[in-house]
PDB file of C-alpha atoms in Angstrom:
ATOM      1  CA  MET A   1     219.179  71.208 121.375  1.00 75.00           C
ATOM      2  CA  GLU A   2     219.175  74.993 121.734  1.00 76.00           C
ATOM      3  CA  ASN A   3     215.819  75.256 119.971  1.00 84.00           C
ATOM      4  CA  LYS A   4     214.347  72.604 122.281  1.00 85.00           C
ATOM      5  CA  ASN A   5     215.550  74.528 125.326  1.00 90.00           C
ATOM      6  CA  LYS A   6     214.035  77.757 124.013  1.00 90.00           C
ATOM      7  CA  GLU A   7     210.751  75.992 123.340  1.00 90.00           C
ATOM      8  CA  LEU A   8     210.743  74.513 126.851  1.00 92.00           C
ATOM      9  CA  ILE A   9     211.439  77.907 128.424  1.00 93.00           C
ATOM     10  CA  LYS A  10     208.629  79.460 126.381  1.00 93.00           C
ATOM     11  CA  LYS A  11     206.237  76.710 127.481  1.00 94.00           C
ATOM     12  CA  LEU A  12     207.191  77.179 131.141  1.00 94.00           C
ATOM     13  CA  ARG A  13     206.689  80.940 130.811  1.00 95.00           C
ATOM     14  CA  ASP A  14     203.287  80.487 129.181  1.00 96.00           C
ATOM     15  CA  ASN A  15     202.158  78.035 131.867  1.00 96.00           C
ATOM     16  CA  ALA A  16     203.359  80.391 134.602  1.00 95.00           C
ATOM     17  CA  GLU A  17     201.335  83.242 133.082  1.00 97.00           C
ATOM     18  CA  LEU A  18     198.262  81.037 132.796  1.00 97.00           C
ATOM     19  CA  ALA A  19     198.499  80.005 136.457  1.00 96.00           C
ATOM     20  CA  TRP A  20     199.101  83.641 137.377  1.00 95.00           C
ATOM     21  CA  SER A  21     196.016  84.734 135.465  1.00 96.00           C
ATOM     22  CA  ALA A  22     193.819  82.402 137.519  1.00 95.00           C
ATOM     23  CA  TYR A  23     194.015  85.034 140.275  1.00 92.00           C
ATOM     24  CA  GLY A  24     191.933  87.511 138.280  1.00 92.00           C
ATOM     25  CA  TYR A  25     188.523  88.631 139.547  1.00 88.00           C
ATOM     26  CA  TYR A  26     186.824  88.230 136.182  1.00 90.00           C
ATOM     27  CA  ASP A  27     183.307  88.355 137.608  1.00 85.00           C
ATOM     28  CA  PHE A  28     183.818  92.137 137.796  1.00 81.00           C
ATOM     29  CA  PHE A  29     183.953  92.320 134.002  1.00 80.00           C
ATOM     30  CA  THR A  30     181.909  89.543 132.453  1.00 70.00           C
ATOM     31  CA  GLU A  31     178.148  89.632 132.001  1.00 56.00           C
ATOM     32  CA  PRO A  32     175.815  90.378 133.690  1.00 58.00           C
ATOM     33  CA  PHE A  33     178.108  92.831 135.489  1.00 51.00           C
ATOM     34  CA  TYR A  34     177.519  95.679 133.077  1.00 47.00           C
ATOM     35  CA  HIS A  35     177.090  97.964 136.103  1.00 58.00           C
ATOM     36  CA  MET A  36     180.492  97.347 137.723  1.00 67.00           C
ATOM     37  CA  TYR A  37     182.803 100.344 137.893  1.00 71.00           C
ATOM     38  CA  LEU A  38     186.253 101.207 139.225  1.00 74.00           C
ATOM     39  CA  LEU A  39     186.390 103.924 141.879  1.00 69.00           C
ATOM     40  CA  ASP A  40     189.492 106.118 141.843  1.00 69.00           C
ATOM     41  CA  ASP A  41     190.913 108.030 144.825  1.00 70.00           C
ATOM     42  CA  ASN A  42     188.421 110.839 144.235  1.00 69.00           C
ATOM     43  CA  LYS A  43     185.530 108.346 144.213  1.00 64.00           C
ATOM     44  CA  GLN A  44     185.002 108.960 140.514  1.00 69.00           C
ATOM     45  CA  ALA A  45     183.594 105.952 138.681  1.00 69.00           C
ATOM     46  CA  HIS A  46     185.215 104.493 135.576  1.00 73.00           C
ATOM     47  CA  TYR A  47     183.637 101.690 133.589  1.00 74.00           C
ATOM     48  CA  ILE A  48     185.717  98.510 133.347  1.00 78.00           C
ATOM     49  CA  LYS A  49     186.350  98.670 129.610  1.00 79.00           C
ATOM     50  CA  ASP A  50     188.636  95.717 128.977  1.00 88.00           C
ATOM     51  CA  ILE A  51     189.064  92.309 130.572  1.00 92.00           C
ATOM     52  CA  ALA A  52     192.817  92.996 130.647  1.00 94.00           C
ATOM     53  CA  ASP A  53     192.112  95.720 133.239  1.00 91.00           C
ATOM     54  CA  ILE A  54     191.379  92.978 135.771  1.00 92.00           C
ATOM     55  CA  MET A  55     195.039  91.850 135.784  1.00 95.00           C
ATOM     56  CA  ASN A  56     196.542  95.289 135.069  1.00 94.00           C
ATOM     57  CA  ILE A  57     198.769  96.421 137.956  1.00 95.00           C
ATOM     58  CA  SER A  58     197.714 100.016 137.244  1.00 90.00           C
ATOM     59  CA  TYR A  59     194.365  99.142 138.853  1.00 88.00           C
ATOM     60  CA  CYS A  60     195.757  97.094 141.749  1.00 90.00           C
ATOM     61  CA  ASP A  61     193.974  97.930 145.037  1.00 87.00           C
ATOM     62  CA  VAL A  62     191.349  99.977 143.196  1.00 83.00           C
ATOM     63  CA  TYR A  63     187.845  99.481 144.582  1.00 82.00           C
ATOM     64  CA  VAL A  64     185.125  98.012 142.413  1.00 82.00           C
ATOM     65  CA  ALA A  65     181.631  99.384 143.027  1.00 76.00           C
ATOM     66  CA  ASP A  66     178.126  98.379 142.036  1.00 70.00           C
ATOM     67  CA  LEU A  67     176.469 101.631 140.958  1.00 65.00           C
ATOM     68  CA  ILE A  68     173.049 100.157 140.270  1.00 59.00           C
ATOM     69  CA  PHE A  69     172.134 100.847 143.906  1.00 53.00           C
ATOM     70  CA  PRO A  70     170.778 104.244 145.040  1.00 43.00           C
ATOM     71  CA  ASN A  71     173.932 105.183 146.978  1.00 50.00           C
ATOM     72  CA  ARG A  72     175.716 107.619 144.676  1.00 51.00           C
ATOM     73  CA  GLU A  73     179.120 106.375 145.707  1.00 57.00           C
ATOM     74  CA  GLY A  74     178.041 102.849 144.938  1.00 60.00           C
ATOM     75  CA  ILE A  75     178.363  99.695 146.966  1.00 69.00           C
ATOM     76  CA  LYS A  76     181.962  98.548 147.193  1.00 74.00           C
ATOM     77  CA  VAL A  77     181.986  94.875 146.277  1.00 76.00           C
ATOM     78  CA  GLY A  78     185.687  94.155 146.035  1.00 80.00           C
ATOM     79  CA  THR A  79     189.182  95.281 145.163  1.00 84.00           C
ATOM     80  CA  LEU A  80     191.240  94.462 142.095  1.00 87.00           C
ATOM     81  CA  LYS A  81     194.513  92.631 142.782  1.00 88.00           C
ATOM     82  CA  GLY A  82     196.042  92.318 139.318  1.00 91.00           C
ATOM     83  CA  ASP A  83     199.822  92.568 139.146  1.00 92.00           C
ATOM     84  CA  MET A  84     200.697  92.224 135.467  1.00 96.00           C
ATOM     85  CA  THR A  85     202.161  95.164 133.588  1.00 96.00           C
ATOM     86  CA  PRO A  86     199.612  96.848 131.293  1.00 95.00           C
ATOM     87  CA  THR A  87     201.389  95.497 128.207  1.00 97.00           C
ATOM     88  CA  GLN A  88     201.666  91.994 129.644  1.00 97.00           C
ATOM     89  CA  ALA A  89     197.980  91.894 130.573  1.00 97.00           C
ATOM     90  CA  GLN A  90     196.964  93.150 127.137  1.00 97.00           C
ATOM     91  CA  ARG A  91     199.160  90.619 125.332  1.00 98.00           C
ATOM     92  CA  PHE A  92     197.861  87.789 127.487  1.00 98.00           C
ATOM     93  CA  PHE A  93     194.249  88.459 126.534  1.00 97.00           C
ATOM     94  CA  GLU A  94     195.186  88.910 122.906  1.00 98.00           C
ATOM     95  CA  LYS A  95     196.563  85.377 123.040  1.00 98.00           C
ATOM     96  CA  TYR A  96     193.915  83.682 125.198  1.00 98.00           C
ATOM     97  CA  ASP A  97     190.140  83.743 125.522  1.00 98.00           C
ATOM     98  CA  LEU A  98     188.589  83.359 128.961  1.00 97.00           C
ATOM     99  CA  LEU A  99     185.871  80.735 128.454  1.00 97.00           C
ATOM    100  CA  ASP A 100     184.705  80.198 132.021  1.00 96.00           C
ATOM    101  CA  TYR A 101     185.689  80.794 135.643  1.00 95.00           C
ATOM    102  CA  TYR A 102     184.718  79.606 139.122  1.00 94.00           C
ATOM    103  CA  PRO A 103     183.140  80.732 141.373  1.00 88.00           C
ATOM    104  CA  LYS A 104     180.612  83.220 140.058  1.00 82.00           C
ATOM    105  CA  PHE A 105     179.721  86.396 141.941  1.00 78.00           C
ATOM    106  CA  ASP A 106     177.585  85.965 145.068  1.00 76.00           C
ATOM    107  CA  TYR A 107     174.451  87.943 144.189  1.00 71.00           C
ATOM    108  CA  LYS A 108     172.760  87.162 147.495  1.00 74.00           C
ATOM    109  CA  HIS A 109     175.452  88.824 149.608  1.00 72.00           C
ATOM    110  CA  ASN A 110     176.753  91.183 146.890  1.00 68.00           C
ATOM    111  CA  LYS A 111     180.354  90.022 147.216  1.00 70.00           C
ATOM    112  CA  GLN A 112     182.894  87.602 145.819  1.00 73.00           C
ATOM    113  CA  LYS A 113     182.979  84.046 147.055  1.00 76.00           C
ATOM    114  CA  GLN A 114     186.027  82.688 148.853  1.00 78.00           C
ATOM    115  CA  GLY A 115     187.605  79.277 148.433  1.00 81.00           C
ATOM    116  CA  PHE A 116     188.454  77.430 145.235  1.00 89.00           C
ATOM    117  CA  HIS A 117     189.095  79.609 142.167  1.00 92.00           C
ATOM    118  CA  ALA A 118     189.918  78.489 138.630  1.00 96.00           C
ATOM    119  CA  CYS A 119     189.632  79.586 135.006  1.00 98.00           C
ATOM    120  CA  LEU A 120     189.303  77.863 131.658  1.00 98.00           C
ATOM    121  CA  PHE A 121     191.317  79.598 128.936  1.00 98.00           C
ATOM    122  CA  GLN A 122     191.739  78.780 125.252  1.00 98.00           C
ATOM    123  CA  ASN A 123     194.700  79.691 123.086  1.00 98.00           C
ATOM    124  CA  ARG A 124     193.259  81.579 120.108  1.00 98.00           C
ATOM    125  CA  GLU A 125     195.843  80.186 117.693  1.00 97.00           C
ATOM    126  CA  SER A 126     196.414  76.576 118.786  1.00 96.00           C
ATOM    127  CA  LYS A 127     192.874  76.166 120.241  1.00 96.00           C
ATOM    128  CA  GLN A 128     194.357  74.284 123.204  1.00 97.00           C
ATOM    129  CA  TYR A 129     192.403  74.592 126.443  1.00 98.00           C
ATOM    130  CA  THR A 130     194.029  75.333 129.794  1.00 98.00           C
ATOM    131  CA  LEU A 131     192.437  74.835 133.187  1.00 98.00           C
ATOM    132  CA  ALA A 132     194.283  77.243 135.495  1.00 98.00           C
ATOM    133  CA  ILE A 133     193.851  76.857 139.263  1.00 97.00           C
ATOM    134  CA  ARG A 134     194.589  79.646 141.712  1.00 91.00           C
ATOM    135  CA  GLY A 135     196.689  79.176 144.836  1.00 84.00           C
ATOM    136  CA  SER A 136     196.061  80.496 148.350  1.00 79.00           C
ATOM    137  CA  TYR A 137     194.885  84.093 148.197  1.00 72.00           C
ATOM    138  CA  ASP A 138     192.634  85.078 151.082  1.00 66.00           C
ATOM    139  CA  ASN A 139     192.142  84.325 154.782  1.00 65.00           C
ATOM    140  CA  ARG A 140     189.966  81.288 154.159  1.00 64.00           C
ATOM    141  CA  ASP A 141     192.663  79.762 151.962  1.00 59.00           C
ATOM    142  CA  TYR A 142     195.442  80.350 154.484  1.00 61.00           C
ATOM    143  CA  VAL A 143     193.494  79.193 157.541  1.00 59.00           C
ATOM    144  CA  LYS A 144     191.149  76.479 156.298  1.00 63.00           C
ATOM    145  CA  ALA A 145     192.977  75.042 153.301  1.00 59.00           C
ATOM    146  CA  ASP A 146     196.644  75.542 154.158  1.00 59.00           C
ATOM    147  CA  ALA A 147     196.920  75.528 157.953  1.00 59.00           C
ATOM    148  CA  LEU A 148     194.036  73.290 159.028  1.00 64.00           C
ATOM    149  CA  ASN A 149     193.893  70.751 156.212  1.00 64.00           C
ATOM    150  CA  LEU A 150     197.364  70.573 154.671  1.00 61.00           C
ATOM    151  CA  LEU A 151     199.567  71.253 157.709  1.00 55.00           C
ATOM    152  CA  ILE A 152     197.593  69.970 160.697  1.00 62.00           C
ATOM    153  CA  LYS A 153     195.393  67.216 159.272  1.00 66.00           C
ATOM    154  CA  GLU A 154     197.769  66.378 156.388  1.00 63.00           C
ATOM    155  CA  GLN A 155     194.870  66.009 154.006  1.00 68.00           C
ATOM    156  CA  VAL A 156     193.518  67.689 150.908  1.00 71.00           C
ATOM    157  CA  PRO A 157     190.866  70.367 151.601  1.00 78.00           C
ATOM    158  CA  ARG A 158     187.806  68.408 150.547  1.00 80.00           C
ATOM    159  CA  ALA A 159     185.616  71.400 149.693  1.00 84.00           C
ATOM    160  CA  TYR A 160     188.263  72.719 147.291  1.00 87.00           C
ATOM    161  CA  TYR A 161     188.658  69.309 145.669  1.00 89.00           C
ATOM    162  CA  GLU A 162     184.897  68.887 145.222  1.00 92.00           C
ATOM    163  CA  ASP A 163     184.542  72.405 143.791  1.00 93.00           C
ATOM    164  CA  MET A 164     187.376  71.637 141.375  1.00 96.00           C
ATOM    165  CA  LEU A 165     185.627  68.490 140.147  1.00 96.00           C
ATOM    166  CA  ARG A 166     182.357  70.401 139.862  1.00 96.00           C
ATOM    167  CA  PHE A 167     183.978  73.109 137.750  1.00 97.00           C
ATOM    168  CA  TYR A 168     185.826  70.591 135.575  1.00 98.00           C
ATOM    169  CA  ASN A 169     182.582  68.732 134.875  1.00 98.00           C
ATOM    170  CA  GLN A 170     180.837  72.014 134.022  1.00 97.00           C
ATOM    171  CA  CYS A 171     183.630  72.857 131.579  1.00 98.00           C
ATOM    172  CA  LYS A 172     183.486  69.374 130.104  1.00 97.00           C
ATOM    173  CA  ALA A 173     179.755  69.745 129.494  1.00 98.00           C
ATOM    174  CA  LYS A 174     180.186  73.142 127.806  1.00 98.00           C
ATOM    175  CA  TYR A 175     183.368  72.281 125.912  1.00 98.00           C
ATOM    176  CA  PRO A 176     183.449  68.506 125.310  1.00 97.00           C
ATOM    177  CA  ALA A 177     186.604  68.864 123.197  1.00 97.00           C
ATOM    178  CA  ILE A 178     188.660  69.223 126.396  1.00 97.00           C
ATOM    179  CA  ILE A 179     188.465  65.467 126.977  1.00 95.00           C
ATOM    180  CA  GLU A 180     190.166  64.721 123.668  1.00 95.00           C
ATOM    181  CA  SER A 181     193.806  63.634 123.737  1.00 92.00           C
ATOM    182  CA  LYS A 182     196.297  66.487 124.315  1.00 91.00           C
ATOM    183  CA  SER A 183     193.578  69.136 124.164  1.00 95.00           C
ATOM    184  CA  LEU A 184     193.637  70.168 127.848  1.00 97.00           C
ATOM    185  CA  ASN A 185     196.574  71.662 129.707  1.00 97.00           C
ATOM    186  CA  ILE A 186     196.247  71.874 133.521  1.00 97.00           C
ATOM    187  CA  VAL A 187     198.286  74.378 135.523  1.00 98.00           C
ATOM    188  CA  GLY A 188     198.223  75.751 139.042  1.00 95.00           C
ATOM    189  CA  HIS A 189     200.196  77.814 141.515  1.00 92.00           C
ATOM    190  CA  SER A 190     200.905  76.849 145.134  1.00 86.00           C
ATOM    191  CA  LEU A 191     197.727  75.193 146.473  1.00 86.00           C
ATOM    192  CA  GLY A 192     196.467  75.262 142.891  1.00 90.00           C
ATOM    193  CA  SER A 193     199.385  73.134 141.713  1.00 89.00           C
ATOM    194  CA  ALA A 194     198.546  70.463 144.299  1.00 87.00           C
ATOM    195  CA  LEU A 195     194.921  70.460 143.152  1.00 91.00           C
ATOM    196  CA  ALA A 196     196.032  70.348 139.503  1.00 94.00           C
ATOM    197  CA  GLN A 197     198.078  67.223 140.180  1.00 92.00           C
ATOM    198  CA  MET A 198     195.122  65.596 141.898  1.00 90.00           C
ATOM    199  CA  LEU A 199     192.873  66.324 138.935  1.00 93.00           C
ATOM    200  CA  THR A 200     195.261  64.485 136.623  1.00 89.00           C
ATOM    201  CA  LEU A 201     195.212  61.301 138.734  1.00 80.00           C
TER     202      LEU A 201
END
């Protein structure tokens, strides 16, 4: 019984970390963003060397700049919001591979897109896939998804639901093994947990 309880606690912890990691701005690290840099307080640029840096609390509130433009200080395109300890972030990405994420960076407006966010991770050892869905995180989430749709209209934010289905189908096309029995774990936090439950219906 004690072993079962320990295993359950470990599973809950792992799922919590996976849902937590869905908040990462991974488009600042993955290709083709070879020109994305962190700007410190002295406006010195540092290359984003490791995907774990995205969730590392040491870089929380640090600006990310696109230095491919002529402006020497770069164009600020976002801010990191990771809040894992450095060791925790490193261990997480030693355990899981990030296979895909949604949405991708908005090249047209040189900024991150708001709205639905999710990631597809794979456990390196067990090979199990996890679709992790982020909860409310920015003004659009709080106003449009939470206040307007969930509280006032008492309905699911349709755009988020459709984006979730779109991302799931993209993942299914790239990684068809996720539709096999017990191969896909689905987690979410806050708004993400509601969307995760809907996806399982």
